[in-house]
Short mmCIF file of C-alpha atoms in Angstrom, two decimals:
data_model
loop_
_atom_site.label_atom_id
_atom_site.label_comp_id
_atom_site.label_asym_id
_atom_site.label_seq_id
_atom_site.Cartn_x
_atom_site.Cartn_y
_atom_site.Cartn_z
CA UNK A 1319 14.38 46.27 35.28
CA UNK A 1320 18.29 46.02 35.77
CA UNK A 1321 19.65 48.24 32.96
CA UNK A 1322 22.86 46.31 33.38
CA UNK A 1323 21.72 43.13 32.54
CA UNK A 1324 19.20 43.84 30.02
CA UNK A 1325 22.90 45.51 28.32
CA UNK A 1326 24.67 42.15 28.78
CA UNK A 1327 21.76 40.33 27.26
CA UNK A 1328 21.89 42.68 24.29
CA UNK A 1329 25.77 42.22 23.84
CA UNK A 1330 24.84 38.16 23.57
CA UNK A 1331 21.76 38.56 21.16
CA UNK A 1332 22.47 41.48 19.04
CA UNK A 1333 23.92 39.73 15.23
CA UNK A 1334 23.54 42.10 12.99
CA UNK A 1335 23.12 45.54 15.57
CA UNK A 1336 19.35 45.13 15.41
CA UNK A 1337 16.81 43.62 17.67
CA UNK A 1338 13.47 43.49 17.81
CA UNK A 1339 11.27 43.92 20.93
CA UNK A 1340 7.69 42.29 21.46
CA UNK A 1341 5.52 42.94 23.80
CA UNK A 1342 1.51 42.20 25.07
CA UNK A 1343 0.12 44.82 26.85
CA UNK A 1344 -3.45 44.70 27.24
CA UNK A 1345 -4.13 41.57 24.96
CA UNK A 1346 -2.60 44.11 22.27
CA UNK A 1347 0.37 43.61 20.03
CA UNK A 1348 3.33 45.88 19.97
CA UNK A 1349 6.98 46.08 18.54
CA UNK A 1350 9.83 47.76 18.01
CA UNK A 1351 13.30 47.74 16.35
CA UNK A 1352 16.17 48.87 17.50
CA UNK A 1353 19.97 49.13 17.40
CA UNK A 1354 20.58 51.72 19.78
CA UNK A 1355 20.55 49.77 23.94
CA UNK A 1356 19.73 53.01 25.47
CA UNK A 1357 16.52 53.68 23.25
CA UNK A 1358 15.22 50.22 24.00
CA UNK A 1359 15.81 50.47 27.49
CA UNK A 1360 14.12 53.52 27.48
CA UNK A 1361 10.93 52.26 25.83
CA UNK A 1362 10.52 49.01 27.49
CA UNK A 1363 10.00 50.63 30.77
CA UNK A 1364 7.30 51.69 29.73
CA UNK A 1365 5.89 48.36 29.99
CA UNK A 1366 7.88 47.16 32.32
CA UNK A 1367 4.42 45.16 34.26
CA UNK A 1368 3.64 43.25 30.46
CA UNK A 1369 5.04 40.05 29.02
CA UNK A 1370 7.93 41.27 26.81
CA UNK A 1371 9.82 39.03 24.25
CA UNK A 1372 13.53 39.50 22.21
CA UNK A 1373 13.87 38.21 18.81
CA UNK A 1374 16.95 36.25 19.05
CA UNK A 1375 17.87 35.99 15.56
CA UNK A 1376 19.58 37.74 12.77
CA UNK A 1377 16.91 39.90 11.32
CA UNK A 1378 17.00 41.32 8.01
CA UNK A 1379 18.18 44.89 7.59
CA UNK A 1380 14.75 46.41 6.04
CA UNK A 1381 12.67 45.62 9.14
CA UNK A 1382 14.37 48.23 10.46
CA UNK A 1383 13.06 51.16 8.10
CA UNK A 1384 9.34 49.58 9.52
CA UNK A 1385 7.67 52.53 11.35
CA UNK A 1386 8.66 51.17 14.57
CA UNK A 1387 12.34 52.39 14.72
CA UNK A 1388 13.55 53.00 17.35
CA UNK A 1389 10.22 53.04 19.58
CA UNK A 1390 7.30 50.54 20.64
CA UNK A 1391 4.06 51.14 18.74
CA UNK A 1392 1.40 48.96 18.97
CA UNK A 1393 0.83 47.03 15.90
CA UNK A 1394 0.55 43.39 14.00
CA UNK A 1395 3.46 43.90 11.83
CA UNK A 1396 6.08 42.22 13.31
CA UNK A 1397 9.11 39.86 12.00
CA UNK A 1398 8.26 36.67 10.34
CA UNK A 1399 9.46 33.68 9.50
CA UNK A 1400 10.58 35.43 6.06
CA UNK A 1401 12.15 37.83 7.76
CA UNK A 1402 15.38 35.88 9.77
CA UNK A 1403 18.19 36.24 7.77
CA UNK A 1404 20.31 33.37 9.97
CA UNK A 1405 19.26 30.98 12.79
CA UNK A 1406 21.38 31.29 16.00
CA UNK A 1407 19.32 30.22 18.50
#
């Protein structure tokens, strides 16, 4: 993974200061939300071999108090459609 492009990316997708992260590992769900670069870079290698997705969207401010602040747990709750705030992409 090339920290410096993964913070360029950020700069162009980041609305609001938070993005989520998805990733498959395993045929497993897991997520995380985050506004800080460093701590996502720092969690996604951990799975840096799996399929990993950005929400590109604004998402709304409550889905980050979710219990995956700031880190990558595995779990179905992700954002939904109810969720985006704006469209941008």
């Amino acid at each position: 993974m090339d920290e410096t492009q993964v913070r360029m990316a950020m700069d162009v997708i980041k609305n609001n200061g938070l993005v989520e992260v998805r990733i498959f590992s395993n045929k497993r769900p897991y997520s995380g939300y985050f506004k800080s670069v460093d701590n996502l870079i720092k969690e996604v290698r951990r799975f840096k071999d799996d399929i990993i997705y950005f929400v590109f969207n604004e998402i709304d401010e409550a889905c980050y108090g979710r219990e995956q602040q700031e880190k990558i747990i595995q779990t179905s709750l992700a954002t939904a459609d109810k969720d985006i705030v704006h469209r941008r992409w």
